[in-house]
Short mmCIF file of C-alpha atoms in Angstrom, two decimals:
data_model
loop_
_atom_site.label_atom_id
_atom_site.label_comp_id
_atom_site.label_asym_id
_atom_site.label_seq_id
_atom_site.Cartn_x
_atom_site.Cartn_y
_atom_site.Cartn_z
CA UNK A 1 35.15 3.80 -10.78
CA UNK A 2 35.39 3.25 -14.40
CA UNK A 3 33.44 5.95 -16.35
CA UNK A 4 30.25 5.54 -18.64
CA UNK A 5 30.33 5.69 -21.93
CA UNK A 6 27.41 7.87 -23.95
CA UNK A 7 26.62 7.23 -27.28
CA UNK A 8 28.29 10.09 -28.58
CA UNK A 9 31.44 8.70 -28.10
CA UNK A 10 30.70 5.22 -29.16
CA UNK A 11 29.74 6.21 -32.25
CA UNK A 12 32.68 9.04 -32.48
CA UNK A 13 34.90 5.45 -31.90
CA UNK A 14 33.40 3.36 -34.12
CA UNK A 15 32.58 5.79 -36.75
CA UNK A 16 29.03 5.68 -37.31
CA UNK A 17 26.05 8.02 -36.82
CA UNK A 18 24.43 8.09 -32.76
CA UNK A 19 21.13 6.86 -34.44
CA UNK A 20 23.43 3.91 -35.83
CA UNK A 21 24.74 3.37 -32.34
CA UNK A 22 21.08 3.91 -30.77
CA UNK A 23 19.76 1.61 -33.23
CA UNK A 24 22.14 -1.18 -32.74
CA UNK A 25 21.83 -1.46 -29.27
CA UNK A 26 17.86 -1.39 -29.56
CA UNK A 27 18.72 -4.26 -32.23
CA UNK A 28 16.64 -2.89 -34.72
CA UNK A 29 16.01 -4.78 -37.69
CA UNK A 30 17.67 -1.96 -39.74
CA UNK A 31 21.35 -2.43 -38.44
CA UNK A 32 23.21 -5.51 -39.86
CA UNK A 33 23.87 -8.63 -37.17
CA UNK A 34 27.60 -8.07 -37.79
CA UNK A 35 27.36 -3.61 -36.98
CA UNK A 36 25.46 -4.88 -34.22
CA UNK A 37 27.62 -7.04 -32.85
CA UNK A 38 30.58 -5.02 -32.90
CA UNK A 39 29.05 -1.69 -31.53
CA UNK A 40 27.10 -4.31 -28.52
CA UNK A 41 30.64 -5.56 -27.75
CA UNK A 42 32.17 -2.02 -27.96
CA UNK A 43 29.54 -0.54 -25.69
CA UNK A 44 29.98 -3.19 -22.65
CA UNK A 45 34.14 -2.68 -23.17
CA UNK A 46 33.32 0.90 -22.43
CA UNK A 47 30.76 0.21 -19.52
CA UNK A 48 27.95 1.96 -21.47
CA UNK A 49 24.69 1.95 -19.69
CA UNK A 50 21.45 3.58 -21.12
CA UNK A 51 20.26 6.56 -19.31
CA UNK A 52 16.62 5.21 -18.51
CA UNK A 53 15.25 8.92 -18.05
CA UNK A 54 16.31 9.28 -21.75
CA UNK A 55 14.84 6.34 -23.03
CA UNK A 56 12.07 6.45 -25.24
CA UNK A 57 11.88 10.18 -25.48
CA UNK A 58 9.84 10.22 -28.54
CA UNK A 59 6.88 9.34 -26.30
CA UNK A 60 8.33 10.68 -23.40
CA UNK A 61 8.16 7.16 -21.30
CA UNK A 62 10.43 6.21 -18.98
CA UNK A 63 9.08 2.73 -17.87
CA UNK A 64 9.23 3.26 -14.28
CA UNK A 65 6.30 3.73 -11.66
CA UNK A 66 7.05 5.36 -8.82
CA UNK A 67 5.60 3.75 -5.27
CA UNK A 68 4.88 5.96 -1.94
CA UNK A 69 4.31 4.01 1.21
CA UNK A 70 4.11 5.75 4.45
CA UNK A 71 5.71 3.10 6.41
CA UNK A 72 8.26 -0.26 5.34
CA UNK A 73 7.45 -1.57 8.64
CA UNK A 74 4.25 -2.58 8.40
CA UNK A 75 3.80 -5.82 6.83
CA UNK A 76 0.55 -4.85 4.60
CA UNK A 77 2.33 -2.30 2.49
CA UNK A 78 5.56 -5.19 2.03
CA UNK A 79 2.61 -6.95 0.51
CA UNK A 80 1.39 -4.33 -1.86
CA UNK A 81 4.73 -3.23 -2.86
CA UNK A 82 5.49 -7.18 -4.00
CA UNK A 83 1.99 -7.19 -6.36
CA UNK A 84 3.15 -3.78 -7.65
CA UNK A 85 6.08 -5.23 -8.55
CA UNK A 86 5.43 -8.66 -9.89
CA UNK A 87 3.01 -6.98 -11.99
CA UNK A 88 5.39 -3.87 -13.51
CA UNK A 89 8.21 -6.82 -13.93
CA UNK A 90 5.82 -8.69 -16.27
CA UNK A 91 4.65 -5.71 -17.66
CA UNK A 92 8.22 -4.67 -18.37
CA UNK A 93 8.58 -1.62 -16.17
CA UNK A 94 10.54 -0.46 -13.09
CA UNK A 95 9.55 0.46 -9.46
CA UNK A 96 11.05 2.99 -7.58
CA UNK A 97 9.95 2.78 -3.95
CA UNK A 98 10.22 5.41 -1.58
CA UNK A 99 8.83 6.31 2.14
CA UNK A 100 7.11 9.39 3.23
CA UNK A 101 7.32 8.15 6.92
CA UNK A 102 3.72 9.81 7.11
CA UNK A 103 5.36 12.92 6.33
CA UNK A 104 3.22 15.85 4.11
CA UNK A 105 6.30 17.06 3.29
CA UNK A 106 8.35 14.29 2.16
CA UNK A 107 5.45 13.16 0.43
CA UNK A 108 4.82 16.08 -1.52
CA UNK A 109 8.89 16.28 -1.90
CA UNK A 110 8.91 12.77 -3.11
CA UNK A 111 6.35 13.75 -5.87
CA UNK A 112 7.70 16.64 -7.01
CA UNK A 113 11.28 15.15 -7.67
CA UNK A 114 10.26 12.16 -9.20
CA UNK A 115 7.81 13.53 -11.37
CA UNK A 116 10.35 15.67 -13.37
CA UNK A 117 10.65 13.07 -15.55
CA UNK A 118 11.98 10.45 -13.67
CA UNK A 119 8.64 8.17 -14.25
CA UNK A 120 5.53 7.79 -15.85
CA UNK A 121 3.23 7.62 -13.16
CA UNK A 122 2.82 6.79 -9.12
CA UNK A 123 0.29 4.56 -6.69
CA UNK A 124 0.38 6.12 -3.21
CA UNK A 125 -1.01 5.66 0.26
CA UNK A 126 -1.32 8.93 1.53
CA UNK A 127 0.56 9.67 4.89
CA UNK A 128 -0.86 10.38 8.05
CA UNK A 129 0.02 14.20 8.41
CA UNK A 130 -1.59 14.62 4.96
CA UNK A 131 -5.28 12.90 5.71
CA UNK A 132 -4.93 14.63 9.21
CA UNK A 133 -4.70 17.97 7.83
CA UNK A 134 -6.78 16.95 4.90
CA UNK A 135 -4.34 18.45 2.23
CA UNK A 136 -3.92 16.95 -1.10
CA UNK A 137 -3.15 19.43 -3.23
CA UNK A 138 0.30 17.93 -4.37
CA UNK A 139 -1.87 15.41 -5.90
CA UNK A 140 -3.77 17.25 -7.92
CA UNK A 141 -1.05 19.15 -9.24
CA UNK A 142 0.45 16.18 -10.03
CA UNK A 143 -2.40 15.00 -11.62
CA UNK A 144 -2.87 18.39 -13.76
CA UNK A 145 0.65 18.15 -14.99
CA UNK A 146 -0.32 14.78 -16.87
CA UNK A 147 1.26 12.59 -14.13
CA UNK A 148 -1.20 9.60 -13.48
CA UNK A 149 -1.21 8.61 -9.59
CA UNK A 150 -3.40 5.53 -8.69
CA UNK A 151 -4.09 5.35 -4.63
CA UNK A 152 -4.36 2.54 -2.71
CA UNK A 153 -5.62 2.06 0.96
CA UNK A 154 -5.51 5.14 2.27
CA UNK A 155 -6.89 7.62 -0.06
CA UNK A 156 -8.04 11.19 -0.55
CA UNK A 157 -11.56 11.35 -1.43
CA UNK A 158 -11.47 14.69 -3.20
CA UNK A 159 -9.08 13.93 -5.73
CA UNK A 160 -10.15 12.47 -8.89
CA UNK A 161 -8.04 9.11 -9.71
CA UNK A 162 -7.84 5.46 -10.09
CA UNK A 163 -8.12 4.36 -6.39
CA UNK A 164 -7.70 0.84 -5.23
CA UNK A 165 -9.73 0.09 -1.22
CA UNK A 166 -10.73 -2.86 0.86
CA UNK A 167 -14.15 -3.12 1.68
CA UNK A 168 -13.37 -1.33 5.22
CA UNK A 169 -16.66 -0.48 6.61
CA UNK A 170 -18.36 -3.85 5.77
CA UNK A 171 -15.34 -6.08 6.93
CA UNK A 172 -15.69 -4.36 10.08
CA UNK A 173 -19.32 -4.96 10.65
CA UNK A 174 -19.33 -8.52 9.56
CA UNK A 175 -16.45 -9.21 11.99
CA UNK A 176 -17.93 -7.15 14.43
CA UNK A 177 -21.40 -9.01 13.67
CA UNK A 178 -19.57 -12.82 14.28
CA UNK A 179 -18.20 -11.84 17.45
CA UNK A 180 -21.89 -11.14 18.60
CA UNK A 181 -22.60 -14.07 16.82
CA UNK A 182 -20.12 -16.36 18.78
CA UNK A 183 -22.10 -14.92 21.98
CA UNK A 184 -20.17 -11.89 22.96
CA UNK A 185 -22.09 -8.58 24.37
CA UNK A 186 -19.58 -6.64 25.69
CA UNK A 187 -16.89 -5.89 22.43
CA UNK A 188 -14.22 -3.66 22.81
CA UNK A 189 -13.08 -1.50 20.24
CA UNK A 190 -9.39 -0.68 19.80
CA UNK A 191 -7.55 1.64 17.74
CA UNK A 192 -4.43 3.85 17.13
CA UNK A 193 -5.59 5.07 13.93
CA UNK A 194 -8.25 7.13 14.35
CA UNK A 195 -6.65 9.96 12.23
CA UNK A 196 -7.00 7.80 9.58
CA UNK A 197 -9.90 7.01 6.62
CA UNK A 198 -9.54 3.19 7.19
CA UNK A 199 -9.74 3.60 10.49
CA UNK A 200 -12.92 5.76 10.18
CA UNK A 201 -14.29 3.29 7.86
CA UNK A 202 -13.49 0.50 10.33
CA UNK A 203 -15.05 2.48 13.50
CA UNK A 204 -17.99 2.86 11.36
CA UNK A 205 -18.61 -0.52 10.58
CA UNK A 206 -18.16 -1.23 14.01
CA UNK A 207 -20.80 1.28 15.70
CA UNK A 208 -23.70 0.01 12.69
CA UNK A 209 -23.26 -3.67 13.47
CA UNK A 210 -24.02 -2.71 17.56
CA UNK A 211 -26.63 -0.72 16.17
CA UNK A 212 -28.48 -3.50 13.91
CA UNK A 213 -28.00 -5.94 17.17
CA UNK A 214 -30.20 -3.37 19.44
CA UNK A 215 -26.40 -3.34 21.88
CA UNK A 216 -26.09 0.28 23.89
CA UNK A 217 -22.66 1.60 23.04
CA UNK A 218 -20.31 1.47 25.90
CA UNK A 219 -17.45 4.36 25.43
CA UNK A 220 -15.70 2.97 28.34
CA UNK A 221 -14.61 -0.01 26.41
CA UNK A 222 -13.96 2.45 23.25
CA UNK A 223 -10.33 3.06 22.37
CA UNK A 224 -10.03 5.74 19.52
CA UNK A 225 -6.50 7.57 19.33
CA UNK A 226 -4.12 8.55 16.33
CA UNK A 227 -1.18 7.09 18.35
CA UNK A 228 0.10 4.18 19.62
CA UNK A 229 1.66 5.94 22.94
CA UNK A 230 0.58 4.43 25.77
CA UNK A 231 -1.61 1.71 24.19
CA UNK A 232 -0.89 -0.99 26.10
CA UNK A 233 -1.23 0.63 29.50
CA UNK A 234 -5.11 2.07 28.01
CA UNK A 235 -5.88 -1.55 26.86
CA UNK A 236 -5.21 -2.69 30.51
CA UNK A 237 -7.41 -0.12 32.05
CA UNK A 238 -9.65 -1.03 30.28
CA UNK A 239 -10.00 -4.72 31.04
CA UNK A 240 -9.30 -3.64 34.41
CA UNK A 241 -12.24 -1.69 34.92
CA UNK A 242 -14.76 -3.25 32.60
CA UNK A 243 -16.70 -6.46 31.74
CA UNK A 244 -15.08 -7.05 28.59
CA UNK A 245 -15.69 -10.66 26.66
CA UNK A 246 -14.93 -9.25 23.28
CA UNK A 247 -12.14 -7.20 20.74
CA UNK A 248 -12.47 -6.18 17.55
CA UNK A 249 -8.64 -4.03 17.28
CA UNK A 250 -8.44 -2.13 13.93
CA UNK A 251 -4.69 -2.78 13.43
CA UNK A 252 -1.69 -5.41 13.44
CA UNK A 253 -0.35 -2.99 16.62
CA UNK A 254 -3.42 -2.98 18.23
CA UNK A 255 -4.32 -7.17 17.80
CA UNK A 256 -1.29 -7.92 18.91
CA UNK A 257 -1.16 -5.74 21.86
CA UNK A 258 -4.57 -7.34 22.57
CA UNK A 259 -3.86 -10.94 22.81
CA UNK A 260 -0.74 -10.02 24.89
CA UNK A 261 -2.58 -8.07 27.49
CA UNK A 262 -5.34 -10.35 27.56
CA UNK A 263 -3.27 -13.67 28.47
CA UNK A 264 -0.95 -10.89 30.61
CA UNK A 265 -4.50 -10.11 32.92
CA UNK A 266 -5.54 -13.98 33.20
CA UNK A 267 -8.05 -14.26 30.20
CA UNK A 268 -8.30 -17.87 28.57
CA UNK A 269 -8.43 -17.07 25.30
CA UNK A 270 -10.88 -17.97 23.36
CA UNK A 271 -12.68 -19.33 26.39
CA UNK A 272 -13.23 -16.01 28.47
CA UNK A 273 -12.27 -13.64 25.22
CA UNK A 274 -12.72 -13.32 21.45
CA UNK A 275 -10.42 -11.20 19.62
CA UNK A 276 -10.55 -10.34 16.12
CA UNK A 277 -7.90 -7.89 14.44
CA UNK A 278 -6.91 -6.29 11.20
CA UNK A 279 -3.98 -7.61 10.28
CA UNK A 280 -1.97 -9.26 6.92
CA UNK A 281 1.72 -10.11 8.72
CA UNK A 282 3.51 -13.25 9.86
CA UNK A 283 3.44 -12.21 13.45
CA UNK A 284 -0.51 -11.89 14.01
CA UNK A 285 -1.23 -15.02 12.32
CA UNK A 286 2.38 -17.12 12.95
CA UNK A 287 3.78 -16.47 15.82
CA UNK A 288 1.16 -15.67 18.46
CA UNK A 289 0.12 -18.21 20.47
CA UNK A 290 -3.41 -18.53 20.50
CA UNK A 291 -3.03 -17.94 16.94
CA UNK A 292 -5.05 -14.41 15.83
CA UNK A 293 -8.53 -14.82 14.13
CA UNK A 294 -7.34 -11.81 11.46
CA UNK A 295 -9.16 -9.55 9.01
CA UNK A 296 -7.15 -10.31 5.77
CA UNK A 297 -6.51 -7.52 3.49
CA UNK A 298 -5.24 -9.21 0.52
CA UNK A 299 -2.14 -6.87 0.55
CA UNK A 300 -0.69 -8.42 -2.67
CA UNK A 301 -3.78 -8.57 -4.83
CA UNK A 302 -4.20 -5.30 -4.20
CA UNK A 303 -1.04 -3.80 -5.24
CA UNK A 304 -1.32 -6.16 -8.57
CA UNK A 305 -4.57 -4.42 -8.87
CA UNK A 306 -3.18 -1.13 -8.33
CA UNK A 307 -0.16 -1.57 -10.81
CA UNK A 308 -2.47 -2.74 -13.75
CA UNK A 309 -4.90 0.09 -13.06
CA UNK A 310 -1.74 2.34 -13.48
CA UNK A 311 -0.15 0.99 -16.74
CA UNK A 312 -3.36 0.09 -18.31
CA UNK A 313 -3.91 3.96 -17.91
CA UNK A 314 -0.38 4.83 -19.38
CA UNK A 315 -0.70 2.61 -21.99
CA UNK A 316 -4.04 3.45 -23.20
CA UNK A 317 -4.73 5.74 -26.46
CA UNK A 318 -8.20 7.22 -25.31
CA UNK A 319 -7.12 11.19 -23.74
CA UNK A 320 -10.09 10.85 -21.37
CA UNK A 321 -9.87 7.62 -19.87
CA UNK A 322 -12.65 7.32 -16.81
CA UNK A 323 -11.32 7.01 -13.26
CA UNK A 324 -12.02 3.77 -11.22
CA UNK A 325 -12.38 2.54 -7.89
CA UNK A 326 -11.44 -1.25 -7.58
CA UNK A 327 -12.96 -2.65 -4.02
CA UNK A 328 -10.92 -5.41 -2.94
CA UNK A 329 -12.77 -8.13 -0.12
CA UNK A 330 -11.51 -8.65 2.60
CA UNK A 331 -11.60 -12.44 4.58
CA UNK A 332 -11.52 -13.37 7.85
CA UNK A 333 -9.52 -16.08 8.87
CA UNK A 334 -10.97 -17.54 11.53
CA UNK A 335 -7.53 -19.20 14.32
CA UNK A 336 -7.53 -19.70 17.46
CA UNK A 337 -8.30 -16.15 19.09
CA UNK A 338 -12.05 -16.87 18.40
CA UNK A 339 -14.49 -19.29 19.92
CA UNK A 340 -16.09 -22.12 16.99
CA UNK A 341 -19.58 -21.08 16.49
#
C-alpha cells in the first residue's frame, strides 16, 4: 500500500510554508490559482489525504456525528440511521455508525473511544442491558465533558439532553381503542420487550384504553417478557386456552409471530381475529399475507429530526442552549389484519 503523504512533506517538496500547503488545499482565496494548482496536483501524486480528526482544530470540529444503535437488524433503526444521514450529508458532516448489540459495555466503550476527539457529538438508543439496569452514567459524563448526545427512541429519562420519542403511550391506546372499536372484547397483549421504556409506554397505553372502555383485564391473554425465547410456543398457549378475538403485539417480532400462529391454529384473519402490531419493516407490511394493520413509527423522520436537533446544537453560539424533546406521531396503517369498521 502506497503511503500517505502529510503536509509536512508536501510543503518540504514543494518549498513552501505548511500553512501555504494547508491553505492551498482549503483553496483559500489567499493562495494564487497557479500555487494551488500545483501543490493540489502534488498532493494526489503523493496520495495525501486529510486527517479528518485534525481538521478544523481551531474550533476543535471534526464534522462527524457518531450513531449508536443497539441492533442493525431491526428494520426501524435502518430507518433512523438513513434520516440521520441524509440530513448530516446535506449538512456537510459524517456518520460513524456503530452497534452496542444491547450491550452496557460496548455502549459505554463505544462512547468513550469515539469521544476522544473522533466527533463532535452522538444520537443514541440506549441498549437493553443499560435501561434494564437503569445505568446511564456514561452519558452524563459524556455530556459533562462538552460532548452533545441527542437520544432517540429509547431513552434515559434522568439525563438531561435533546431527546427525540414517538408518541408511545397514546399510539398504543388509540390502536388499542380501534380494535374495541372494530368489535373486539377479548385483546391480547403481546410483548418481548418488557425491559424496555417503549415497551412500558406501549403496555401502558394498552391497560388505560381497557380501562376507559369499563373491559376487566384478563392476564391470561397478557404476554409481558424481555425475551423473545419461546414466544411462539406462549402465543399458542395462549390461543389455545383462551377466547381470544383480538392482538395488539408491541413489536415487528411479536406481529409477525402473531399472524403466523393465528392462520397456523385455524383463525380467518380478519374475520375471527384483529391484529394490530408495532412495526416500520418490509416484512410486516409486504410480505405477510393478510397484509399487517401496523403502528408506523416514522423511523426516517425521526432520525432527520434527531440529526438537526444535534447539529443545530453544535452549531449554535448561545453556551446554554435549552434541551428539547421532539414527539414524533405515530400512524396506523390500517391492511388487511384488521376488520373495516
Amino acid at each position: 500500500m502506497k503511503a500517505k503523504a502529510t503536509l509536512k512533506q508536501i510543503a518540504k517538496e514543494l518549498n513552501v510554508s505548511v500553512s501555504t500547503v494547508s491553505k492551498a488545499l482549503n483553496d483559500s482565496p489567499e493562495i494564487s490559482e497557479s500555487t494551488k494548482l500545483k501543490i493540489k496536483e502534488y498532493a494526489k501524486l503523493k496520495n495525501y489525504k486529510p486527517n479528518v480528526i485534525g481538521l478544523n482544530l481551531k474550533n476543535r470540529k471534526t464534522k462527524t456525528i457518531g450513531v449508536i444503535i443497539p441492533n442493525i437488524l431491526n428494520s426501524f433503526f435502518a430507518k433512523v440511521f438513513s434520516g440521520i444521514e441524509k440530513v448530516a450529508d446535506e449538512k456537510g458532516y459524517n456518520v460513524i455508525m456503530c452497534i452496542s448489540n444491547e450491550s452496557l459495555k460496548k455502549e459505554t466503550h463505544t462512547l468513550e473511544m469515539l469521544s476522544n476527539g473522533t466527533i463532535d457529538g452522538f444520537i443514541v438508543s440506549v441498549s437493553e442491558e443499560a435501561q434494564k439496569k437503569h445505568e446511564y452514567e456514561h452519558f452524563s459524563t459524556i455530556i459533562n465533558d462538552g460532548t452533545p448526545i441527542v437520544m432517540f427512541d429509547r431513552i434515559a429519562e434522568g439525563v438531561d439532553c435533546d431527546k427525540v420519542i414517538v408518541d408511545d403511550f397514546d399510539s398504543a391506546l388509540n390502536s388499542t381503542q380501534h380494535l374495541i372499536n372494530l368489535g373486539c372484547k377479548n385483546i391480547a397483549l403481546l410483548s418481548s420487550i418488557d425491559n424496555l421504556s417503549v415497551g412500558k409506554l406501549r403496555a401502558a397505553g394498552y391497560l388505560k384504553a381497557l380501562e376507559i372502555n369499563n373491559i376487566v383485564v384478563n392476564t391470561d391473554i397478557i404476554l409481558r417478557t424481555d425475551s423473545e425465547e419461546d414466544l411462539n410456543d406462549k402465543i399458542e398457549g395462549i390461543l389455545d386456552n383462551n377466547t381470544v378475538d383480538g392482538i395488539f403485539a408491541l413489536e415487528e417480532t411479536d406481529s409477525v409471530a402473531a399472524l403466523k400462529i393465528g392462520l397456523k391454529k385455524g383463525y380467518k384473519i380478519p374475520e375471527d381475529l384483529s391484529v394490530i402490531g408495532f412495526a416500520d419493516g418490509i416484512l410486516a407490511s409486504r410480505r405477510l399475507s393478510p397484509r399487517l394493520t401496523t403502528v408506523s413509527q416514522h423511523g426516517i423522520e425521526i432520525g432527520e429530526v434527531a440529526a438537526k436537533l444535534l447539529i443545530e446544537r453544535l452549531e449554535s453560539k448561545e453556551e446554554h442552549l435549552p434541551y428539547e424533546t421532539k414527539v414524533i406521531k405515530t400512524k396506523l396503517k390500517e391492511r388487511e389484519s384488521t376488520r373495516k369498521l
